[in-house]
mmCIF file of C-alpha atoms in Angstrom:
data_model
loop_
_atom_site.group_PDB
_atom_site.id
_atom_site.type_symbol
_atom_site.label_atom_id
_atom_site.label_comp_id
_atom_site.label_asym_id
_atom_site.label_seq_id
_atom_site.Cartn_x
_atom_site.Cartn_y
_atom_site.Cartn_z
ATOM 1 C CA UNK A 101 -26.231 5.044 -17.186
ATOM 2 C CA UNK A 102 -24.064 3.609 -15.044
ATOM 3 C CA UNK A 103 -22.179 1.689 -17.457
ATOM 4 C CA UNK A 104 -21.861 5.237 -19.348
ATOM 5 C CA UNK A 105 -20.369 6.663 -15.971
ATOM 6 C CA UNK A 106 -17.882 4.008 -15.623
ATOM 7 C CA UNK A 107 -16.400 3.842 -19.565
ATOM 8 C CA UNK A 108 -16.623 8.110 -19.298
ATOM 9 C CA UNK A 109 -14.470 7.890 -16.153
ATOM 10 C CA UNK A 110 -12.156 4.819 -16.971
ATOM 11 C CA UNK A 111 -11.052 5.102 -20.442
ATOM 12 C CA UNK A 112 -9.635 2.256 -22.208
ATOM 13 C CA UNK A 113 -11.367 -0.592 -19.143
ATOM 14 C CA UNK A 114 -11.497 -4.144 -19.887
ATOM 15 C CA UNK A 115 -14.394 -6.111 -20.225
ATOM 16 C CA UNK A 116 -13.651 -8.371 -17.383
ATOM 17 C CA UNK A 117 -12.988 -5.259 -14.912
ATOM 18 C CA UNK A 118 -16.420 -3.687 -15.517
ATOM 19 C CA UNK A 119 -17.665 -7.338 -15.049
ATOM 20 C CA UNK A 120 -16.416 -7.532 -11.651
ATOM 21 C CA UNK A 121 -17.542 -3.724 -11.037
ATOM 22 C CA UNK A 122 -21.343 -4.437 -12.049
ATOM 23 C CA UNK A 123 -20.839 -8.083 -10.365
ATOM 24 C CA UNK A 124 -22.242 -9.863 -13.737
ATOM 25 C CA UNK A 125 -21.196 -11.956 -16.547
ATOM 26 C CA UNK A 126 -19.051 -10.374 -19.573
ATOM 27 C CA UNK A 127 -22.136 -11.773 -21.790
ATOM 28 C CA UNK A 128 -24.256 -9.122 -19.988
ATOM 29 C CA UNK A 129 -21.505 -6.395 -19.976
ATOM 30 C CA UNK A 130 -21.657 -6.727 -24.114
ATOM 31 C CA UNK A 131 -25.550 -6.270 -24.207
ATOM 32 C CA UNK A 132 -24.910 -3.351 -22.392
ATOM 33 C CA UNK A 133 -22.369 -2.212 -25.155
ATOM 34 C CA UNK A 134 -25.522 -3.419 -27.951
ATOM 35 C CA UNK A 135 -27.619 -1.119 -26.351
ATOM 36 C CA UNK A 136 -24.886 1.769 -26.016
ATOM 37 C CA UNK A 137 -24.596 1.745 -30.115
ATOM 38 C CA UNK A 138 -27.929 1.199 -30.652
ATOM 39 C CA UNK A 139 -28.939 4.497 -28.441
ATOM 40 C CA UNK A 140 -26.403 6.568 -30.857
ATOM 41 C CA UNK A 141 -23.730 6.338 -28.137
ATOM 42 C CA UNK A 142 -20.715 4.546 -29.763
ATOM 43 C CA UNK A 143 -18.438 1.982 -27.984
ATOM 44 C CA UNK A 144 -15.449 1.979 -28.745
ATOM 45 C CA UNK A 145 -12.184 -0.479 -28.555
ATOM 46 C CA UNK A 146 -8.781 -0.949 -29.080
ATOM 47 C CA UNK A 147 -6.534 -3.595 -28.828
ATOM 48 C CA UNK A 148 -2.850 -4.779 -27.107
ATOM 49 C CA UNK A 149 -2.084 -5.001 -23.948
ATOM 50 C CA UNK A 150 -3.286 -1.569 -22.874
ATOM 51 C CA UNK A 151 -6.254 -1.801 -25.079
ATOM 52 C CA UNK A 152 -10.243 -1.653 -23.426
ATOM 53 C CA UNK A 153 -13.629 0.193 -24.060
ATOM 54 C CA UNK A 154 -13.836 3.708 -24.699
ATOM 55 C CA UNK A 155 -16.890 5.994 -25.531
ATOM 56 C CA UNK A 156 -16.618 9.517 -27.459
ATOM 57 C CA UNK A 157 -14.965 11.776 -25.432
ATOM 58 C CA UNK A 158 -16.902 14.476 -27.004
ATOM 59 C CA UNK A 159 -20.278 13.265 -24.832
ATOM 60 C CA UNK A 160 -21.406 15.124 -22.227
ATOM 61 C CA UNK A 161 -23.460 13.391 -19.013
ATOM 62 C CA UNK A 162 -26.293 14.550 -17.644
ATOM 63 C CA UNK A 163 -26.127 16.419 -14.796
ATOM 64 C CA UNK A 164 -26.533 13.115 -11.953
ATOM 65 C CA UNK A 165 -29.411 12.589 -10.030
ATOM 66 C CA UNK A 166 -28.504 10.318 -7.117
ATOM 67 C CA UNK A 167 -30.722 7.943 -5.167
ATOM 68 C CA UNK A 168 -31.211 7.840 -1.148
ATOM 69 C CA UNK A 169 -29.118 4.539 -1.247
ATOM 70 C CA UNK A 170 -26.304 6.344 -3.394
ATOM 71 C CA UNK A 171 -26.053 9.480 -1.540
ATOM 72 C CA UNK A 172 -26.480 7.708 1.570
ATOM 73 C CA UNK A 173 -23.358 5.951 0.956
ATOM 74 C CA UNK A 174 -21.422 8.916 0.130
ATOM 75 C CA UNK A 175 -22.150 10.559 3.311
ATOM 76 C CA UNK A 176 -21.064 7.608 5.318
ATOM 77 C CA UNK A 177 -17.895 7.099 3.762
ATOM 78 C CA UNK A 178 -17.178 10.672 3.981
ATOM 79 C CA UNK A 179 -18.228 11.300 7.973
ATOM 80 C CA UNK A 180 -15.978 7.713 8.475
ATOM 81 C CA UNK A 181 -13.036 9.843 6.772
ATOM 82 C CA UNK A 182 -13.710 12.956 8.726
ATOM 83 C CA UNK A 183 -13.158 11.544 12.166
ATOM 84 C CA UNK A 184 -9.749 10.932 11.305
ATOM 85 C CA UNK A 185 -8.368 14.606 12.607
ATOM 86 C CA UNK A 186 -5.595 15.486 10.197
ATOM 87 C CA UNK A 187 -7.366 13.324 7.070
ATOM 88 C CA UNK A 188 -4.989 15.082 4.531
ATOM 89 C CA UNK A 189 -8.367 15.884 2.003
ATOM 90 C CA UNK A 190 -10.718 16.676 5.415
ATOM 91 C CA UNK A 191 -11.895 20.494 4.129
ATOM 92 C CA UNK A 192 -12.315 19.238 0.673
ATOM 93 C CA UNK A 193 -14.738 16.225 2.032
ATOM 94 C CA UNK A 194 -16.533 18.226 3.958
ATOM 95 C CA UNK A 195 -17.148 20.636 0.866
ATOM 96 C CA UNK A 196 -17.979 17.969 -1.021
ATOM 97 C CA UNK A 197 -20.448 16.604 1.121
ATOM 98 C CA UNK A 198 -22.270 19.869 1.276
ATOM 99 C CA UNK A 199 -22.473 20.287 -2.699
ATOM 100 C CA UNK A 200 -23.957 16.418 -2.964
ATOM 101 C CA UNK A 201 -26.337 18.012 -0.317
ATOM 102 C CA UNK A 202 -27.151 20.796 -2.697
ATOM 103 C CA UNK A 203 -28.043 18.590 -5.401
ATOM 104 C CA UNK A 204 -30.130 16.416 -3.650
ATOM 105 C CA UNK A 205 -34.501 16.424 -3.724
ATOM 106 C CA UNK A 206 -36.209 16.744 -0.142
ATOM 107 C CA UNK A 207 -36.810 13.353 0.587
ATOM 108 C CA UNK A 208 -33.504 12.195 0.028
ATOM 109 C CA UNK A 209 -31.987 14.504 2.339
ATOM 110 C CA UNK A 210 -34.715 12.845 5.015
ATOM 111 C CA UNK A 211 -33.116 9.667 3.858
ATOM 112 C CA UNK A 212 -30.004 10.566 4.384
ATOM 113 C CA UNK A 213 -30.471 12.237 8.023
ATOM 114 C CA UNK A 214 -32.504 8.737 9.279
ATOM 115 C CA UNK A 215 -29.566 7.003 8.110
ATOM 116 C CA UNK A 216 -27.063 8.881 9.753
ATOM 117 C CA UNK A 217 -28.615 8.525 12.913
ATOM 118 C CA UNK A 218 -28.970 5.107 12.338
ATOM 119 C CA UNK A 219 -25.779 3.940 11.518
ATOM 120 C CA UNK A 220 -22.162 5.290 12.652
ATOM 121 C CA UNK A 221 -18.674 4.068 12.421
ATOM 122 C CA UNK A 222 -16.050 4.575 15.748
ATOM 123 C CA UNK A 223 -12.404 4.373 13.864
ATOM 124 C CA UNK A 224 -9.444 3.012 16.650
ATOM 125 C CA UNK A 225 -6.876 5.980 16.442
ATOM 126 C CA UNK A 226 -3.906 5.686 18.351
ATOM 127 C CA UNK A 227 -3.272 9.703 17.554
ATOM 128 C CA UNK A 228 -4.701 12.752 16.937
ATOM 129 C CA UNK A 229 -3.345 14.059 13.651
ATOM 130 C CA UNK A 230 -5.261 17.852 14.022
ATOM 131 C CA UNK A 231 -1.351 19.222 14.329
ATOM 132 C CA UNK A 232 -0.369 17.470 11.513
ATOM 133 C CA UNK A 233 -2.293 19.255 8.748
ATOM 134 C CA UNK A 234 1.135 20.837 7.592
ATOM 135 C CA UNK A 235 3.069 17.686 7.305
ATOM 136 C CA UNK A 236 0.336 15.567 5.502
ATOM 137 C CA UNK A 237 0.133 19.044 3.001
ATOM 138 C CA UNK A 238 3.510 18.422 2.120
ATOM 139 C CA UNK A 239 3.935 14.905 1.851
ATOM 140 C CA UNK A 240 0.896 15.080 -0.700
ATOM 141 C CA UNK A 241 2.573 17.584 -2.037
ATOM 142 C CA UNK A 242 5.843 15.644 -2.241
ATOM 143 C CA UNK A 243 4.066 12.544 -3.612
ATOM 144 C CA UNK A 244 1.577 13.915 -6.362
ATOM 145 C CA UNK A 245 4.507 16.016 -8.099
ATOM 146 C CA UNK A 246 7.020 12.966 -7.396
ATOM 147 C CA UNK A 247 9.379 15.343 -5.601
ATOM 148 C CA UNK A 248 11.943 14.263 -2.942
ATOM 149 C CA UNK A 249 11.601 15.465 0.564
ATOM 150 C CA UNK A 250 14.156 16.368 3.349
ATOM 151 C CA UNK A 251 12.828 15.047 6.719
ATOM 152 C CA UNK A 252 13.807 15.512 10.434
ATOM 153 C CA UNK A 253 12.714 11.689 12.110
ATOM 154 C CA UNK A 254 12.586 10.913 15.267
ATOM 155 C CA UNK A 255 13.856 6.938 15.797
ATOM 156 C CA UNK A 256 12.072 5.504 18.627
ATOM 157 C CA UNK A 257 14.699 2.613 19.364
ATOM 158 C CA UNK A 258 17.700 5.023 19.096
ATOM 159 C CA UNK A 259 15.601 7.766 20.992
ATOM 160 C CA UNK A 260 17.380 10.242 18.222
ATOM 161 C CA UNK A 261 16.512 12.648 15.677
ATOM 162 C CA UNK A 262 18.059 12.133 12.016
ATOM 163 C CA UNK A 263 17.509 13.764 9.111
ATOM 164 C CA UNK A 264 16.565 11.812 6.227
ATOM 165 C CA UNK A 265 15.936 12.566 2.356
ATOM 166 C CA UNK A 266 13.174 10.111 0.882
ATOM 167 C CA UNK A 267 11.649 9.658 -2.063
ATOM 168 C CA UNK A 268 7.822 9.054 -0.786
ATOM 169 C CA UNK A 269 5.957 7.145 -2.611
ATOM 170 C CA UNK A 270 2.736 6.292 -0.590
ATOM 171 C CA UNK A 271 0.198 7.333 2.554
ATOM 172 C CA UNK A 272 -0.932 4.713 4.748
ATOM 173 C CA UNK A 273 -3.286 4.389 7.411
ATOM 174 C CA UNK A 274 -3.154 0.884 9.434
ATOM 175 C CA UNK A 275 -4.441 0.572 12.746
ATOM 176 C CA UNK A 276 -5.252 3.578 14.250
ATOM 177 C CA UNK A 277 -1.769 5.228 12.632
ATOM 178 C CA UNK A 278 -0.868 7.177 9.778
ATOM 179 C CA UNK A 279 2.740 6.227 8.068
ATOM 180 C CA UNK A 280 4.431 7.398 4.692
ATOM 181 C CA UNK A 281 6.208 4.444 2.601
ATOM 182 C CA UNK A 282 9.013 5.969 0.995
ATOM 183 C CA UNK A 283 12.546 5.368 -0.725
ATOM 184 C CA UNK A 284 15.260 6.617 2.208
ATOM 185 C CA UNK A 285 18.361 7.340 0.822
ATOM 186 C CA UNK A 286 20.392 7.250 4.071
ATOM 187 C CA UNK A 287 19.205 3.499 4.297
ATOM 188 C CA UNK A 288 19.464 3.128 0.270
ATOM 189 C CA UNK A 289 16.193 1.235 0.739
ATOM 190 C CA UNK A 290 12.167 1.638 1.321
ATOM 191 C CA UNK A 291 11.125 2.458 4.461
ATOM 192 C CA UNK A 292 7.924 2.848 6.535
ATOM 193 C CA UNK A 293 7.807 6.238 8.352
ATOM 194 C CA UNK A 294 5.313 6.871 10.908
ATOM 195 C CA UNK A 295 3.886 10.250 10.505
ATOM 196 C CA UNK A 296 3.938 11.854 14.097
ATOM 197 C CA UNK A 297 7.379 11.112 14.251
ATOM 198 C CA UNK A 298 7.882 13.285 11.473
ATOM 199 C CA UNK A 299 9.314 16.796 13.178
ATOM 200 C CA UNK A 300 10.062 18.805 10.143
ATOM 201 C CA UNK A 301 9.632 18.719 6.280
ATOM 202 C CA UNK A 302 10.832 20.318 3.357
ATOM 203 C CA UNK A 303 10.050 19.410 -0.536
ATOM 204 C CA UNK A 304 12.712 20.177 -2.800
ATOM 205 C CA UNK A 305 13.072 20.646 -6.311
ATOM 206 C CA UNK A 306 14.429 17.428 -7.035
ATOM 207 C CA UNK A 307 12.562 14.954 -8.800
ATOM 208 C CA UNK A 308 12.334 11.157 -8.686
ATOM 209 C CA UNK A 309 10.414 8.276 -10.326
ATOM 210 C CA UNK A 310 8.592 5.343 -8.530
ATOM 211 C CA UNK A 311 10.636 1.678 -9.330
ATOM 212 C CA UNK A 312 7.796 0.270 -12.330
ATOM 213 C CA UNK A 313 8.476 -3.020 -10.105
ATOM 214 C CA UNK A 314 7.300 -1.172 -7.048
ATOM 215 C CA UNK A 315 4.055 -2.630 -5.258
ATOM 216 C CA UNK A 316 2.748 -1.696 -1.868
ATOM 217 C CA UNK A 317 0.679 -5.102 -2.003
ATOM 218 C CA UNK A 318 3.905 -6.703 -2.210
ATOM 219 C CA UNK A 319 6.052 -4.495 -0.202
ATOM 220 C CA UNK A 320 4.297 -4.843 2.342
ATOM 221 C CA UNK A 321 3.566 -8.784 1.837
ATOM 222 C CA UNK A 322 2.430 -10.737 4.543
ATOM 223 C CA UNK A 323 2.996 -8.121 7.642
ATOM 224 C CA UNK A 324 1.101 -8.885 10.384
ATOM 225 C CA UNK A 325 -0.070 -5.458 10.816
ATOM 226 C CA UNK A 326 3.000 -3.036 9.657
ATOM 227 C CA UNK A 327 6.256 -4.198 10.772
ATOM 228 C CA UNK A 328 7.896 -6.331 7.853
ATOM 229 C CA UNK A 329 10.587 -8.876 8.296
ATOM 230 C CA UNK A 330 11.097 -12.518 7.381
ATOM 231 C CA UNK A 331 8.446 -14.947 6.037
ATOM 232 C CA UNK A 332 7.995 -17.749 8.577
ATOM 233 C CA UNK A 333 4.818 -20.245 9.739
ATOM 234 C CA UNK A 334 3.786 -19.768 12.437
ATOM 235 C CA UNK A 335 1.319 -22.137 14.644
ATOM 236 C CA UNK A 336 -0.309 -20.931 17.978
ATOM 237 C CA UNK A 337 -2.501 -23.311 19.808
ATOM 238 C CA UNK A 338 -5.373 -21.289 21.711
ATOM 239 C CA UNK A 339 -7.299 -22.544 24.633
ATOM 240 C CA UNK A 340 -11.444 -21.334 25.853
ATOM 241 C CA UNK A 341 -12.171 -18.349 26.704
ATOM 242 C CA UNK A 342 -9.950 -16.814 23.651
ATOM 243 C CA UNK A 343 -10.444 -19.541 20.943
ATOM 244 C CA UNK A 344 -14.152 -18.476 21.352
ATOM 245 C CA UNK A 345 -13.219 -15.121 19.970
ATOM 246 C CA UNK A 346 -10.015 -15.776 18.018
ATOM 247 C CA UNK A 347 -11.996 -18.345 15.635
ATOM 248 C CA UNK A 348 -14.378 -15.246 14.521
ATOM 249 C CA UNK A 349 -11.648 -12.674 13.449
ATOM 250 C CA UNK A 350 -9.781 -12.216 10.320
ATOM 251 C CA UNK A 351 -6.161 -11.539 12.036
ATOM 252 C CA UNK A 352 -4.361 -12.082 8.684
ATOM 253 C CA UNK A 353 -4.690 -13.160 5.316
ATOM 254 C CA UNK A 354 -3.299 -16.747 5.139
ATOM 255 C CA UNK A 355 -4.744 -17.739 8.151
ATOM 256 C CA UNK A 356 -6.088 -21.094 9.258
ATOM 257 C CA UNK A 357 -8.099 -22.025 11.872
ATOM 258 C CA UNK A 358 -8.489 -25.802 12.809
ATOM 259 C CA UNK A 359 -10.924 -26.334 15.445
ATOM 260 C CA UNK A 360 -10.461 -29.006 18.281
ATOM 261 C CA UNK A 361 -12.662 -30.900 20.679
ATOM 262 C CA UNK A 362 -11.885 -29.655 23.708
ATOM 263 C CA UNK A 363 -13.079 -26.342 22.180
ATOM 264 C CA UNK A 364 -9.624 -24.958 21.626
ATOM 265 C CA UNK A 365 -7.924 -23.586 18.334
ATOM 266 C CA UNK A 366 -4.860 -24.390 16.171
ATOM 267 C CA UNK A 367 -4.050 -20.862 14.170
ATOM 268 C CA UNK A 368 -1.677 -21.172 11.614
ATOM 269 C CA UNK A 369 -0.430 -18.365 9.162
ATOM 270 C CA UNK A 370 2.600 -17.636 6.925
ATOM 271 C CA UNK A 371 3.551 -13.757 8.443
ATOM 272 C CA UNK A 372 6.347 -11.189 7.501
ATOM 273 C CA UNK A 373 8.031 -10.478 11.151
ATOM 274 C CA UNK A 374 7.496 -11.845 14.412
ATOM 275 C CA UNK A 375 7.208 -8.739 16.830
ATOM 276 C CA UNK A 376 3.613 -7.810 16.231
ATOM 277 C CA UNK A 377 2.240 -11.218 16.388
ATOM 278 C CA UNK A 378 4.150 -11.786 19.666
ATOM 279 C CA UNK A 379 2.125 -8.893 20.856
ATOM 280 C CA UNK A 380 -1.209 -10.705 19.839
ATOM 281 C CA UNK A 381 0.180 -13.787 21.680
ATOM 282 C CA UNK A 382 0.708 -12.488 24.984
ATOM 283 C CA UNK A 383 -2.317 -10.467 25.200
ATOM 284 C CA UNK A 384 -3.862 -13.774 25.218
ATOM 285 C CA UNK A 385 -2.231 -14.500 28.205
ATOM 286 C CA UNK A 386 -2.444 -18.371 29.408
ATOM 287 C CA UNK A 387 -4.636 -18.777 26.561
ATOM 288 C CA UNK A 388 -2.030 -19.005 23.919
ATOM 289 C CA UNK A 389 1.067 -21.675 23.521
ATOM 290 C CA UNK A 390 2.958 -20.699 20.335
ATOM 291 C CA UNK A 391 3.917 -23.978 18.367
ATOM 292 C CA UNK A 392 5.707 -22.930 15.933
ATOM 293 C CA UNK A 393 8.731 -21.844 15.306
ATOM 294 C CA UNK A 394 10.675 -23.204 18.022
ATOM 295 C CA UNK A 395 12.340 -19.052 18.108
ATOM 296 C CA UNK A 396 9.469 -17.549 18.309
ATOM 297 C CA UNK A 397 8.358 -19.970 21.882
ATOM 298 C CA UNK A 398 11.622 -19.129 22.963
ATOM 299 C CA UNK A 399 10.713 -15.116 22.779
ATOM 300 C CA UNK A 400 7.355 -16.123 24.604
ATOM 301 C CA UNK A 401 9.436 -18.013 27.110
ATOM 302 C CA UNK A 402 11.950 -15.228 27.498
ATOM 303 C CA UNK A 403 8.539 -12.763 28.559
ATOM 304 C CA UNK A 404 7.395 -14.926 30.584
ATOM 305 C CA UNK A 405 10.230 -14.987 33.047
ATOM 306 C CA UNK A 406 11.199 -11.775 33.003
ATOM 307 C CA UNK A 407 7.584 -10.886 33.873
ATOM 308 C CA UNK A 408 7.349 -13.427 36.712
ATOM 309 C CA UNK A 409 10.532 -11.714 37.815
ATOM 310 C CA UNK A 410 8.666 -8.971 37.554
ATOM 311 C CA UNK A 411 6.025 -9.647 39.569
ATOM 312 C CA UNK A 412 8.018 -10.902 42.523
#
């Protein structure tokens, strides 16, 4: 069945992508196709570079029956969602939620209750998006029907508000923050918008298409957490108490931790920008001595001494 769900819903999937769906071998992913034909339900494939597996569009599922497990699931994700005030799809969720509900037999909906209370999620948000509902409405808006948008921005480092036509292409949410990635043609580049910023919208009529060479894996490359600059390594040397800590988290992708024997930490990574990992730095305080590059101990330097000044 759930091979059925997956060809009925992904028309034209490759072998190997169900494979690494169902977490099995492709060996095991044709049986399943055997079986298919051999119930009266044809397989079907095509070939090229946008060939896969298909099934006759002309079947009809069964109405779905889901486990505890499944439904379980579903509810979590969907309460993790809600807390996010301003969740651009937050009134369809919660109708959602409430028709899986519906469906479900007795003891599943026990299931489902004992897990809730048993489990819970507490998302880091930075802001409350509840006034935002408008906004998020039109950027969806703006993005779905590929339409380009006139915005009023306020810039934090020029403490000014522009206007700006974009293109968007994309909703983000990164630590605790919304943002909209999106063509600016004032800047006659892609941009990263944060969403509160955003103090007035309007979609237009005019229509744009998304570069084919556009990526947001590779836009936004190796950022540290948002901000995108230069790739550079970067080595930070971190003494006990933080190395403790630091040597259990996943701070970036291409991170590498080499472990010393006085209990302290080399952390090396290649990262996009330097301004949110000098953050990371100094919250470590005395813990952390940046080796690498020489510009980036320089910035740590230049902190330092303006906050002993500081502290005079």
């Amino acid at each position: 069945m759930n091979t059925i769900i997956i060809l009925k819903s992904h028309p034209g999937i490759k072998v190997k992508n169900l494979a690494q769906i169902f977490d099995t071998s492709y060996r095991t992913i044709y049986r399943d196709f055997q079986s298919l034909n051999s119930a009266g339900l044809p397989v079907y494939s095509s070939t090229g570079p946008h060939g896969g597996y298909y099934i006759d569009k002309h079947y009809f599922l069964p109405p779905l029956r889901f486990t505890g497990e499944e439904a379980a699931s579903l509810f979590l994700a969907g309460n993790f969602l809600l807390q996010q005030k301003g969740f651009p799809y937050q009134k369809y969720m919660q109708l959602a939620l409430l028709k899986i509900e519906n469906l479900l037999e007795k003891n599943n909906k026990k299931y489902i209750r004992d897990v809730k209370d048993s489990i819970s999620f507490n998302i880091q948000k930075l802001k409350d998006y509840e006034d935002y509902n408008e906004i998020f409405s039109q950027l969806n808006k703006a993005i779905l029907e590929k339409r380009q948008a006139h915005l009023k921005y306020y810039t934090i480092s020029r403490d000014k508000i522009t206007t700006r036509t974009v293109n968007p292409y994309h909703l983000m949410f990164r630590q605790g923050v919304w943002y909209l990635i999106a063509y600016c043609h004032w800047r006659k580049e892609t941009k990263i918008f944060r969403i509160d910023r955003i103090k007035e919208i309007e979609v237009s009529e005019e229509k744009f298409e998304i570069p084919a060479k556009f990526s947001l894996s590779t836009y936004m490359g190796k950022s540290w957490q948002v901000v995108r600059g230069k790739d550079q390594k970067i080595r930070v040397k971190i003494y006990p108490p933080a190395s403790r800590w630091a040597k259990e988290e996943v701070r970036h992708p291409t991170q590498k931790i080499k472990k010393l024997p006085d209990g302290s930490i080399i952390f090396s990574a290649e990262v996009s920008g330097l301004i949110e990992v000098k953050k990371w730095i100094l919250g470590m305080g005395k813990c952390a001595e940046v080796l690498a590059p020489k510009s980036l101990r320089k910035e740590i330097e230049k902190e330092i001494t303006g906050m002993r000044e500081r502290y005079k």
